[in-house]
XYZ file of C-alpha atoms in Angstrom:
591
model
C 7.747 76.267 -33.731
C 4.802 74.147 -34.778
C 7.140 71.092 -36.229
C 8.578 71.625 -33.302
C 6.524 70.268 -31.091
C 4.822 67.878 -33.884
C 7.962 65.565 -33.830
C 8.222 66.112 -29.786
C 4.353 64.631 -29.711
C 5.401 61.863 -32.212
C 8.968 61.002 -30.409
C 6.296 60.202 -26.926
C 4.074 58.519 -28.795
C 6.109 56.185 -30.418
C 7.948 55.505 -26.666
C 5.048 54.831 -24.683
C 3.449 52.236 -27.734
C 7.386 50.261 -27.377
C 6.519 50.858 -23.025
C 2.673 49.151 -23.634
C 3.549 46.603 -26.107
C 6.556 45.866 -24.431
C 4.398 45.583 -20.695
C 2.072 43.524 -22.118
C 4.467 41.113 -23.886
C 6.124 40.244 -20.548
C 2.418 40.368 -19.014
C 1.597 37.672 -21.531
C 5.351 35.651 -20.236
C 3.935 35.734 -17.208
C 0.916 34.048 -16.553
C 2.830 31.370 -19.317
C 4.880 30.907 -15.846
C 2.150 29.201 -13.697
C 0.495 25.896 -12.755
C -2.570 25.548 -12.690
C -3.330 22.192 -11.965
C -1.007 20.843 -9.194
C 1.716 17.897 -9.709
C 0.114 14.338 -9.172
C 2.457 11.378 -8.889
C 1.028 8.261 -11.623
C 3.012 5.188 -12.253
C 4.759 4.300 -9.627
C 7.331 0.916 -9.777
C 10.384 0.648 -7.705
C 12.749 2.625 -10.748
C 10.174 5.104 -12.430
C 6.722 7.703 -11.918
C 5.148 9.574 -14.348
C 4.915 13.062 -12.859
C 1.713 15.002 -14.092
C 1.225 19.174 -14.253
C -1.399 21.621 -15.759
C 0.266 25.479 -16.967
C -2.184 27.677 -18.037
C -0.786 28.833 -20.992
C 1.582 26.164 -23.411
C 5.216 25.747 -22.383
C 8.606 24.301 -22.237
C 9.006 22.515 -18.486
C 11.153 20.102 -16.126
C 11.754 18.567 -13.788
C 14.468 18.426 -11.236
C 15.033 15.561 -8.445
C 17.693 15.029 -5.364
C 17.873 12.527 -2.743
C 18.891 14.830 0.090
C 16.528 17.507 -0.454
C 19.557 19.543 -1.384
C 20.962 19.046 -4.196
C 18.794 19.153 -7.635
C 20.115 18.248 -10.782
C 17.579 18.321 -14.532
C 15.850 14.412 -14.518
C 14.429 15.417 -17.587
C 12.890 18.067 -20.122
C 9.320 18.654 -22.361
C 10.314 18.390 -25.457
C 7.957 20.882 -26.539
C 5.606 23.460 -25.582
C 2.622 22.060 -23.773
C 0.240 22.729 -21.805
C -0.906 19.369 -20.046
C 2.522 17.615 -18.551
C 3.228 14.125 -17.874
C 6.779 13.353 -17.400
C 8.284 9.930 -16.854
C 11.045 9.805 -14.226
C 13.198 6.599 -14.693
C 16.504 5.131 -14.031
C 15.457 5.500 -10.082
C 16.232 2.933 -6.926
C 13.153 1.397 -5.218
C 12.196 2.055 -1.673
C 13.855 5.489 -2.189
C 12.616 9.523 -1.034
C 13.505 11.899 -3.964
C 12.677 14.979 -3.715
C 11.160 17.491 -6.921
C 10.665 20.623 -8.331
C 9.596 21.807 -11.299
C 10.625 24.539 -13.333
C 8.558 26.253 -16.358
C 10.627 28.063 -18.493
C 13.778 29.110 -16.844
C 11.746 29.366 -13.859
C 11.813 26.885 -10.056
C 7.403 26.969 -10.306
C 7.229 24.974 -7.201
C 9.662 22.366 -4.947
C 9.731 23.259 -1.366
C 10.177 20.530 1.117
C 6.561 19.025 1.158
C 7.015 18.624 -3.143
C 8.640 14.329 -2.718
C 7.986 10.846 -3.360
C 8.706 7.299 -2.836
C 9.392 5.164 -5.209
C 7.301 1.651 -4.469
C 9.978 -1.682 -3.213
C 10.942 -4.192 -5.056
C 8.188 -6.322 -6.192
C 7.720 -9.018 -3.876
C 9.394 -7.278 -1.059
C 7.716 -7.584 2.637
C 8.202 -3.937 3.827
C 5.371 -1.387 5.346
C 3.634 -0.129 2.385
C 0.359 1.922 3.527
C -2.505 2.773 1.926
C -5.374 5.719 2.012
C -8.283 4.932 0.770
C -11.931 7.143 0.033
C -14.552 7.006 -1.621
C -17.537 9.683 -2.333
C -16.284 12.788 -1.955
C -17.153 15.707 -2.639
C -16.433 18.866 -2.374
C -17.519 20.288 1.250
C -16.607 20.545 4.305
C -16.907 16.754 5.165
C -14.455 16.482 2.625
C -12.149 18.524 3.854
C -12.608 17.242 7.687
C -11.763 13.403 6.569
C -9.362 14.185 5.105
C -7.697 16.351 7.547
C -8.596 13.905 9.773
C -7.195 11.024 7.641
C -3.489 13.262 7.539
C -3.901 13.962 11.431
C -3.680 10.203 11.995
C -0.605 9.330 9.293
C 1.231 12.776 11.311
C 4.457 12.247 9.788
C 4.606 8.917 8.181
C 4.100 8.500 4.105
C 0.945 7.167 2.496
C 2.170 5.013 -0.737
C -0.912 4.837 -2.228
C -4.531 6.871 -2.925
C -6.960 4.429 -4.083
C -10.215 5.912 -5.449
C -13.370 3.790 -5.220
C -15.590 6.299 -7.499
C -17.388 8.636 -7.434
C -14.703 11.165 -7.009
C -17.333 14.097 -8.441
C -20.838 15.353 -7.857
C -20.790 18.057 -9.872
C -21.610 16.867 -13.585
C -18.574 14.970 -14.481
C -16.721 17.847 -16.450
C -13.149 18.815 -15.794
C -13.983 22.006 -14.437
C -15.819 20.209 -11.832
C -12.677 17.451 -11.660
C -10.587 21.034 -10.243
C -12.758 22.107 -8.110
C -13.580 19.215 -6.518
C -10.997 16.682 -7.003
C -7.373 18.842 -7.737
C -8.337 21.739 -5.205
C -9.766 19.890 -2.006
C -6.669 16.856 -2.488
C -3.517 19.346 -3.533
C -4.309 21.202 0.254
C -2.749 18.997 2.179
C 0.384 16.723 0.777
C -0.925 13.084 -0.393
C -1.356 14.137 -4.030
C 2.329 15.782 -4.537
C 3.466 12.345 -2.310
C 1.000 9.400 -3.072
C 0.540 6.826 -6.253
C -2.336 7.633 -7.557
C -4.863 4.977 -8.710
C -9.281 5.867 -9.675
C -11.802 3.321 -9.227
C -14.410 5.636 -11.325
C -17.815 5.487 -10.435
C -22.019 6.528 -11.720
C -20.738 10.034 -11.144
C -17.603 10.747 -12.966
C -19.725 9.740 -16.239
C -22.473 12.768 -14.887
C -21.526 14.513 -18.425
C -21.460 11.484 -21.047
C -24.086 10.180 -23.074
C -25.649 7.134 -22.508
C -25.303 4.080 -22.730
C -22.225 5.360 -20.637
C -18.915 3.978 -22.753
C -15.528 3.071 -20.710
C -12.824 4.908 -22.412
C -14.546 7.143 -23.634
C -11.271 9.890 -24.908
C -13.436 12.802 -24.423
C -14.652 12.403 -20.951
C -12.967 13.935 -17.820
C -11.941 10.760 -15.793
C -9.466 9.023 -18.862
C -8.282 12.292 -19.818
C -7.135 13.845 -16.642
C -5.165 10.309 -15.724
C -2.172 8.052 -17.192
C -3.215 4.357 -15.597
C -1.565 1.401 -15.771
C -3.411 -0.459 -18.677
C -0.709 -2.365 -20.227
C 0.195 -4.803 -16.964
C 2.960 -2.466 -16.605
C 3.174 -2.555 -13.303
C 2.542 -6.252 -13.407
C -0.640 -8.396 -13.919
C -2.289 -8.656 -17.210
C -2.775 -5.925 -19.867
C -6.533 -4.615 -19.427
C -6.512 -2.579 -22.570
C -7.914 -0.348 -21.095
C -8.198 2.687 -17.799
C -11.271 2.361 -16.860
C -9.732 -0.781 -14.713
C -6.658 -2.050 -14.126
C -4.301 -3.881 -12.127
C -1.059 -2.888 -10.685
C 1.832 -4.658 -7.461
C 2.848 -3.284 -5.074
C 5.184 -4.535 -2.960
C 3.533 -7.871 -1.967
C 0.238 -7.236 -2.494
C -2.279 -7.043 -6.097
C -4.305 -4.227 -6.549
C -7.224 -4.840 -8.839
C -9.156 -2.000 -10.368
C -12.319 -2.227 -11.167
C -15.341 -0.031 -13.402
C -18.709 -1.404 -11.922
C -20.956 0.706 -13.880
C -20.463 1.191 -17.933
C -19.788 -0.570 -21.471
C -16.929 -2.176 -21.924
C -15.921 -2.875 -25.726
C -18.001 -5.851 -26.268
C -21.169 -3.539 -25.654
C -21.443 -5.706 -21.821
C -21.425 -4.320 -18.314
C -19.010 -6.808 -15.877
C -22.239 -7.772 -15.025
C -24.279 -8.243 -17.447
C -23.599 -11.833 -18.733
C -20.984 -14.441 -17.633
C -18.875 -14.480 -20.838
C -17.662 -10.392 -20.505
C -14.371 -8.900 -21.374
C -13.626 -7.498 -18.056
C -15.230 -10.096 -15.861
C -12.680 -12.647 -18.251
C -9.365 -9.738 -17.585
C -10.298 -10.914 -14.052
C -10.111 -13.718 -13.797
C -7.057 -14.083 -15.547
C -5.337 -11.461 -14.090
C -6.311 -13.052 -10.473
C -5.123 -16.813 -11.350
C -1.732 -15.429 -12.709
C -0.539 -12.553 -9.344
C 1.983 -14.382 -7.372
C 2.061 -11.829 -4.613
C 1.053 -12.319 -1.500
C -1.904 -9.483 -0.900
C -4.988 -9.729 -3.248
C -6.867 -6.219 -2.773
C -9.779 -5.635 -4.888
C -11.742 -2.396 -5.212
C -14.836 -0.817 -7.495
C -17.482 1.660 -6.774
C -20.815 -0.342 -6.797
C -20.307 -2.222 -3.183
C -22.362 -6.623 -3.090
C -23.439 -6.516 -0.317
C -25.108 -2.890 1.917
C -27.853 -1.625 3.662
C -26.903 1.647 3.631
C -28.834 4.211 1.230
C -28.705 1.606 -1.550
C -30.110 -2.096 -0.781
C -28.390 -4.973 -2.207
C -30.728 -7.678 -1.649
C -33.539 -5.372 -4.579
C -30.859 -3.146 -6.864
C -30.853 -5.401 -9.215
C -27.015 -4.573 -10.468
C -25.874 -4.741 -6.814
C -28.068 -8.311 -6.968
C -25.841 -9.478 -10.206
C -22.271 -8.409 -9.332
C -22.539 -10.184 -6.332
C -22.895 -13.076 -7.999
C -20.851 -12.572 -10.413
C -17.737 -11.591 -8.647
C -18.174 -12.888 -5.155
C -17.585 -16.516 -7.011
C -14.163 -14.740 -8.451
C -13.708 -13.804 -5.280
C -13.722 -16.723 -3.027
C -12.053 -18.615 -6.450
C -8.866 -16.872 -6.400
C -8.265 -15.740 -2.306
C -8.966 -12.402 -2.452
C -8.106 -10.826 1.480
C -10.076 -7.695 0.747
C -12.612 -5.923 -0.853
C -12.956 -1.980 -0.929
C -16.928 -0.473 -2.505
C -18.400 3.242 -1.884
C -21.385 4.925 -3.941
C -23.606 3.691 -0.844
C -22.934 6.508 1.811
C -21.991 5.031 4.624
C -19.529 2.578 6.198
C -20.145 -0.934 6.258
C -17.073 -3.956 7.376
C -17.677 -7.727 6.818
C -16.190 -10.662 8.423
C -13.905 -12.514 6.031
C -16.370 -14.092 4.428
C -17.082 -16.950 1.399
C -19.718 -18.013 -0.478
C -22.741 -15.870 0.502
C -23.883 -15.360 -2.958
C -27.265 -14.570 -2.249
C -29.558 -12.472 -0.407
C -28.898 -11.798 3.249
C -32.098 -13.461 4.269
C -29.698 -16.721 2.659
C -26.722 -15.196 5.302
C -25.625 -18.635 7.823
C -22.421 -17.362 10.511
C -22.067 -21.059 10.370
C -21.416 -21.156 6.929
C -20.129 -18.047 5.582
C -17.834 -16.724 8.684
C -15.175 -18.450 9.359
C -14.329 -17.001 11.444
C -15.755 -16.142 15.389
C -14.353 -12.955 15.796
C -14.348 -8.535 14.869
C -10.532 -9.146 14.275
C -10.488 -5.980 16.355
C -7.486 -6.659 17.567
C -7.373 -4.579 21.039
C -7.656 -7.103 23.665
C -11.412 -6.706 23.944
C -13.602 -9.576 23.854
C -13.215 -12.232 20.392
C -10.928 -10.007 18.820
C -8.366 -12.239 18.067
C -7.104 -11.157 13.891
C -8.219 -13.122 11.874
C -5.395 -15.736 10.517
C -6.029 -16.758 6.773
C -4.315 -20.304 5.904
C -3.723 -21.276 2.634
C -3.127 -24.593 2.351
C -6.939 -24.879 4.874
C -9.768 -23.341 2.846
C -11.513 -23.764 6.631
C -9.464 -20.847 6.895
C -10.202 -18.771 3.774
C -12.078 -15.614 3.537
C -13.009 -12.258 1.418
C -12.918 -9.020 3.373
C -15.655 -6.952 2.369
C -15.361 -2.982 3.200
C -18.291 0.049 1.918
C -17.025 3.673 2.470
C -18.898 5.570 0.410
C -18.098 8.369 3.042
C -15.646 10.325 1.668
C -17.952 13.674 1.499
C -21.373 12.505 0.936
C -22.708 10.922 3.798
C -26.432 9.826 4.424
C -28.864 7.624 6.966
C -29.252 3.838 6.506
C -32.627 3.610 4.119
C -32.858 0.334 4.873
C -32.633 -3.365 6.631
C -29.885 -1.890 8.690
C -27.206 -3.865 9.528
C -26.815 -5.718 7.281
C -25.907 -9.628 8.684
C -22.373 -10.290 6.796
C -20.578 -6.899 8.349
C -19.391 -7.424 11.672
C -19.767 -3.390 11.766
C -21.702 0.032 10.975
C -21.864 3.232 10.507
C -24.221 5.728 9.164
C -24.821 9.656 9.055
C -20.686 9.573 9.440
C -18.062 10.572 7.625
C -14.903 8.898 7.536
C -11.605 6.950 5.211
C -10.217 3.923 5.329
C -5.900 3.695 6.339
C -4.353 0.051 5.544
C -1.516 -0.783 5.968
C 0.553 -4.369 5.059
C 4.233 -5.701 6.419
C 5.116 -8.680 5.225
C 1.667 -11.807 6.280
C 0.406 -8.773 8.078
C -2.652 -6.349 6.893
C -4.238 -3.642 9.156
C -6.814 -1.291 8.300
C -8.407 1.507 10.726
C -11.458 3.638 9.563
C -10.724 7.022 11.331
C -14.438 9.311 10.949
C -14.037 13.344 9.983
C -12.931 13.811 13.617
C -10.214 11.635 13.678
C -11.099 8.850 15.959
C -10.713 5.035 15.083
C -14.395 3.921 14.840
C -13.642 0.487 13.347
C -10.293 -1.523 12.517
C -8.997 -5.399 11.800
C -6.098 -7.243 11.586
C -5.784 -10.294 9.180
C -2.055 -12.610 9.665
C -1.370 -14.897 6.499
C 0.781 -18.127 7.581
C 1.500 -17.948 10.421
C 0.689 -20.274 14.227
C 3.505 -22.452 12.723
C 4.768 -25.473 13.959
C 7.710 -25.763 12.928
C 10.244 -28.571 13.518
C 14.390 -28.983 13.330
C 16.905 -31.027 14.371
C 21.005 -29.692 15.854
C 24.084 -30.985 17.011
C 24.540 -30.405 20.617
C 25.752 -26.936 21.438
C 24.788 -25.262 17.669
C 23.613 -21.969 17.943
C 20.067 -21.486 16.401
C 18.112 -18.574 15.823
C 14.134 -18.899 16.533
C 11.927 -15.367 14.786
C 8.443 -15.079 14.923
C 6.166 -15.749 11.776
C 3.884 -12.092 11.809
C 5.670 -8.468 11.974
C 4.274 -6.372 15.044
C 5.897 -3.817 16.935
C 9.182 -3.859 19.039
C 9.371 -5.875 22.470
C 5.422 -7.377 21.450
C 6.378 -10.832 21.877
C 6.587 -12.970 24.974
C 8.914 -16.184 24.560
C 8.514 -19.086 25.930
C 12.010 -17.850 27.558
C 11.423 -14.504 28.728
C 12.973 -13.088 25.638
C 10.125 -10.267 24.284
C 12.372 -9.263 20.909
C 10.990 -10.804 17.177
C 13.847 -13.671 17.019
C 16.052 -14.922 19.510
C 19.711 -16.758 19.603
C 20.216 -20.253 21.706
C 22.515 -22.989 22.007
C 20.106 -26.473 22.991
C 22.177 -28.396 25.349
C 19.511 -30.679 25.270
C 16.240 -31.778 22.754
C 13.267 -28.534 23.328
C 10.174 -26.789 22.735
C 9.650 -23.234 22.781
C 7.324 -20.907 21.894
C 6.197 -17.642 21.088
C 3.042 -15.419 21.433
C 1.373 -12.301 20.960
C 0.724 -9.465 23.854
C -2.907 -10.307 23.170
C -2.759 -14.002 23.244
C -3.864 -14.732 19.770
C -1.421 -15.720 17.605
C 1.664 -18.723 18.642
C 5.010 -19.931 17.113
C 5.613 -23.632 18.110
C 9.199 -24.610 17.954
C 10.119 -28.586 17.932
C 13.844 -28.106 18.571
C 15.695 -31.977 18.530
C 19.107 -31.989 19.889
C 21.435 -34.970 18.378
C 23.413 -36.135 21.471
C 26.511 -33.886 22.206
C 30.546 -35.357 21.577
C 32.718 -36.604 24.277
C 34.288 -33.543 26.271
C 37.982 -32.535 25.241
C 40.765 -31.197 27.080
C 41.803 -27.899 25.094
C 45.422 -28.569 25.503
C 44.155 -31.741 22.633
C 43.629 -29.653 20.290
C 47.510 -27.465 20.439
C 48.116 -27.473 16.477
C 44.768 -27.672 14.681
C 45.075 -24.974 12.304
C 41.525 -23.275 11.740
C 40.195 -20.894 9.326
C 37.562 -18.877 12.007
C 37.132 -20.167 16.042
C 34.601 -18.144 18.782
C 34.542 -19.891 21.947
C 30.691 -20.142 24.456
C 30.173 -21.029 27.790
C 27.045 -23.703 27.950
C 24.536 -20.589 27.925
C 26.033 -19.760 25.009
C 27.638 -16.673 25.813
C 30.681 -15.328 24.317
C 33.784 -15.060 25.524
C 36.118 -14.918 22.488
C 35.628 -14.581 18.839
C 38.621 -15.426 16.066
C 37.737 -14.501 12.556
C 41.146 -15.002 10.515
C 43.102 -17.798 9.925
C 45.034 -18.716 12.818
C 46.652 -22.509 15.191
C 45.265 -22.808 18.619
C 48.223 -22.536 20.909
C 48.833 -22.009 24.888
C 47.702 -19.047 24.616
C 44.026 -20.577 22.943
C 42.238 -19.457 26.889
C 43.649 -17.375 28.062
C 41.318 -14.791 29.925
C 38.574 -17.473 30.040
C 37.448 -18.562 33.485
C 38.390 -22.468 34.273
C 35.467 -24.516 33.521
C 33.309 -26.262 30.451
C 33.039 -23.954 27.325
C 31.571 -24.962 24.030
C 35.119 -24.884 21.029
C 33.873 -23.853 16.810
C 36.378 -24.013 14.707
C 35.767 -23.630 10.444
C 38.278 -25.625 8.815
C 38.328 -25.716 5.184
C 35.059 -25.184 4.610
C 34.359 -27.281 7.547
C 32.270 -26.482 10.880
C 33.048 -28.749 14.240
C 32.161 -27.988 17.436
C 33.654 -29.316 20.383
C 32.934 -29.995 24.288
C 35.949 -28.283 26.549
C 37.613 -29.326 29.836
C 39.332 -25.900 30.958
């Protein structure tokens, strides 16, 4: 009897051990199926992107893609188990929306309808791109309010690029700090999972590093957490450093600088004229052929907020070196942080010294706020690359993405058109063709400041045509529908005409700040012909218009003029245009 009890006891003990073993194994496997840093987008170009994320345990992962959000196909799978996942997606189409799902092992972990990205437009494309720019974030209520205010402003419109202006974290620069103050807050919402992230590094991002602070320190969380275009793989000159780099997106060229740490030559960018980073900047700006040039970095070159650019020695040297380069190579927009306020200049040139040396007549090419909102003296800034007197760089200080403070110095800086302290906010920048719009959105969602820049508008165009020829006239700037004012009374971006005599046409914007002029010379008309004289004339295509250019008949195939060609057309005078054997013929007819 005792032997039987012993056998039964041993049996159940073994069953219990096996069950415990299975539970532990299942628990261990289950815990591996967990993303602890959600996906974020890097190295976005027209045919590829890189998606990064982190798991709590090493495991293989896979990303599947769909263009309709319904039918997903496997795109790439990691080749080994890992916790830091960095998967490139290649052979994509430009300007295309892709939904994506992340699989760990055989389980789909993330992939609701908010997980998508859009590939970049082809390089040089004029289509619209939208940018979210913010600096000095720090975790807290202000950071959340600023971020949510931008998302509410943007509504369902896509944000192509997320630019950070440095001091991304304030809790010491460790990896855990980055998780708490950057990745967790910005994963709430949609930008990290959808928009290409291009950060710049600030002084606080180096906080857990030994002095002197070295760029590209492999043990520094900033350089571990991001994959940045140091090899020129997104356009631009290779920098061989992830502390500073450049990239092309659409028709814009972006340059990120490190304004704080020491480079491989043991110099900071402002230590001497001949240093690696400054020389690279000059080479890169000289090489780009893009329509727009945007530079961003942490330290501002002009500020009277929580720092004084007339007193801080590093900023004084930074301004002296960088602003000359920006003037020489035609940089359009410079964005910085560090000073926990918002400040925005008019386009500026030649202001290399202290604020006391500033001269509006000399350093401001434009007598306008640039707000472009119909208020007094608010016309947009019009940059003309062929006219040095109409060129300049707009400087923005946006160091209030989470950290805010009152100004402490001789406020405002005289180069600034608009200044605001004690208020959090971010900047929304849109670039479309030859137009740039920027808006500062405060923590409550109000657009507090804005400016618009146009390039190469206010054109005078001269053209000669033959009488009765059709001509299309198009305004040289993009604008909302029906906001154009033509001398013909039309309101669309482009119009089609058949002028009967030499004429001048104009188009203006709704604010009456811009005007294109078209001087059309019309060659003398041909003599009038009776249509019967054209019978038996062969053609490859034929069109008939009245004298106002309105079409009455169109034949887009080979044929021969016959006695029915004018059937259904009232008596009067018309323009007949036909193509035959590669030539075009235009005649005035009487019917």
